[in-house]
Tab-separated table of C-alpha atoms in Angstrom:
chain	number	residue	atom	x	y	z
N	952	UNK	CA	-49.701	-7.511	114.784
N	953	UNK	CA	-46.091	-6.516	114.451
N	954	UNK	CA	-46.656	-2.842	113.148
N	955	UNK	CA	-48.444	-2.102	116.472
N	956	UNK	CA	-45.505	-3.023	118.509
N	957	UNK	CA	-43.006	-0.980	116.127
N	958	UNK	CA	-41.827	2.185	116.807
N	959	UNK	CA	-42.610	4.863	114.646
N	960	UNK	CA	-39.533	6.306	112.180
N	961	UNK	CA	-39.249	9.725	112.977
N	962	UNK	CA	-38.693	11.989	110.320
N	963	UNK	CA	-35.463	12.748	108.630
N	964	UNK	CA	-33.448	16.141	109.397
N	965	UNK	CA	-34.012	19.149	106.063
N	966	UNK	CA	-29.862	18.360	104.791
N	967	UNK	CA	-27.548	20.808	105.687
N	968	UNK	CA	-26.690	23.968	102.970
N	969	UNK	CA	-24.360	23.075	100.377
N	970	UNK	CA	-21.087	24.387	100.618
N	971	UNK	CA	-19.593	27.622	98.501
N	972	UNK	CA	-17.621	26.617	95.772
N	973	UNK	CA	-13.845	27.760	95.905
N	974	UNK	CA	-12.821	30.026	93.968
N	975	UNK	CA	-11.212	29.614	90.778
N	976	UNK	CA	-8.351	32.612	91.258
N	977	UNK	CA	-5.373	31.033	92.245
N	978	UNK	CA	-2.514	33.156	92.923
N	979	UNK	CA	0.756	33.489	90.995
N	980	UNK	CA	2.668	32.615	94.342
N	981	UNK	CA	0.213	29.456	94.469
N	982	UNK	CA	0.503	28.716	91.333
N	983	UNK	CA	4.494	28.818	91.501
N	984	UNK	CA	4.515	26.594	94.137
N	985	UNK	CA	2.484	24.295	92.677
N	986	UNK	CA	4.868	24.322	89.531
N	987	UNK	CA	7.952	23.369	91.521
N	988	UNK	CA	6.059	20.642	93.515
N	989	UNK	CA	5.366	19.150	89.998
N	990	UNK	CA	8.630	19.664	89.011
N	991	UNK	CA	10.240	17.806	91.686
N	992	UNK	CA	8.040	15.242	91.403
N	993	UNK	CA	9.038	14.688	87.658
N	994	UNK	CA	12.859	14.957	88.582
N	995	UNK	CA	11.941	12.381	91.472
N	996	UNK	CA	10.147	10.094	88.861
N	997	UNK	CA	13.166	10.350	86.158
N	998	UNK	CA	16.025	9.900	89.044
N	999	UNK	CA	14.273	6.264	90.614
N	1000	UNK	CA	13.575	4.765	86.904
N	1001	UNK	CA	17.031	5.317	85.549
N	1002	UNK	CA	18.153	2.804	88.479
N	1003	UNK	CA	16.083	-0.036	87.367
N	1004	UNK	CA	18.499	-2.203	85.484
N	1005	UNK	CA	15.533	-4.996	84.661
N	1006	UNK	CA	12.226	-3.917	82.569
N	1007	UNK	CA	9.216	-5.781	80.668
N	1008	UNK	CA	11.655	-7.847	78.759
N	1009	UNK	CA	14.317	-8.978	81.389
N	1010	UNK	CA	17.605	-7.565	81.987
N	1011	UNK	CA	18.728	-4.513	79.948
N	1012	UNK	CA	21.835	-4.600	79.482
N	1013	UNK	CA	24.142	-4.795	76.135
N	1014	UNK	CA	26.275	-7.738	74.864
N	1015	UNK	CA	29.599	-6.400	75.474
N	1016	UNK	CA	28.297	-5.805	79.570
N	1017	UNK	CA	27.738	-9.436	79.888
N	1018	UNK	CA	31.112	-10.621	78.541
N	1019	UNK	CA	33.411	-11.508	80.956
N	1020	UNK	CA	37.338	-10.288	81.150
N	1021	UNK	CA	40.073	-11.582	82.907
N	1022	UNK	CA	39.817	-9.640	86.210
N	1023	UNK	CA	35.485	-10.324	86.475
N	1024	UNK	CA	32.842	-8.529	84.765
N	1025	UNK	CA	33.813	-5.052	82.755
């Protein structure tokens, strides 16, 4: 008794065409840009991780840094 009271689905749209692929060419001014943009981003990467005084096994830094002088750390 409930199918008579249902609605009927109607039936689904074909999909739309698939889209072109892009082309592989890339040109040399692309492609030079996208060299610098990866080579900031590695310059970027080196500069932050040379602040980072602590790592995996605590704080990094030698013997003769933690000794203390007369006038405070060295």
């Amino acid at each position: 008794m409930g199918s008579i009271f249902k609605p009927k689905m109607p039936s689904l749209p074909p999909p739309p065409p698939a889209p072109e692929p892009p082309s592989e060419e890339i040109s040399p001014e692309e492609k030079e840009r996208i060299a610098k943009e990866q080579a900031r981003v590695r310059r970027n990467r080196k500069g932050k991780r040379s602040t980072i005084l602590t790592g995996p096994m605590g704080i990094q830094e030698s013997k003769e840094e933690q000794l203390e002088s007369l006038l405070g750390k060295k």
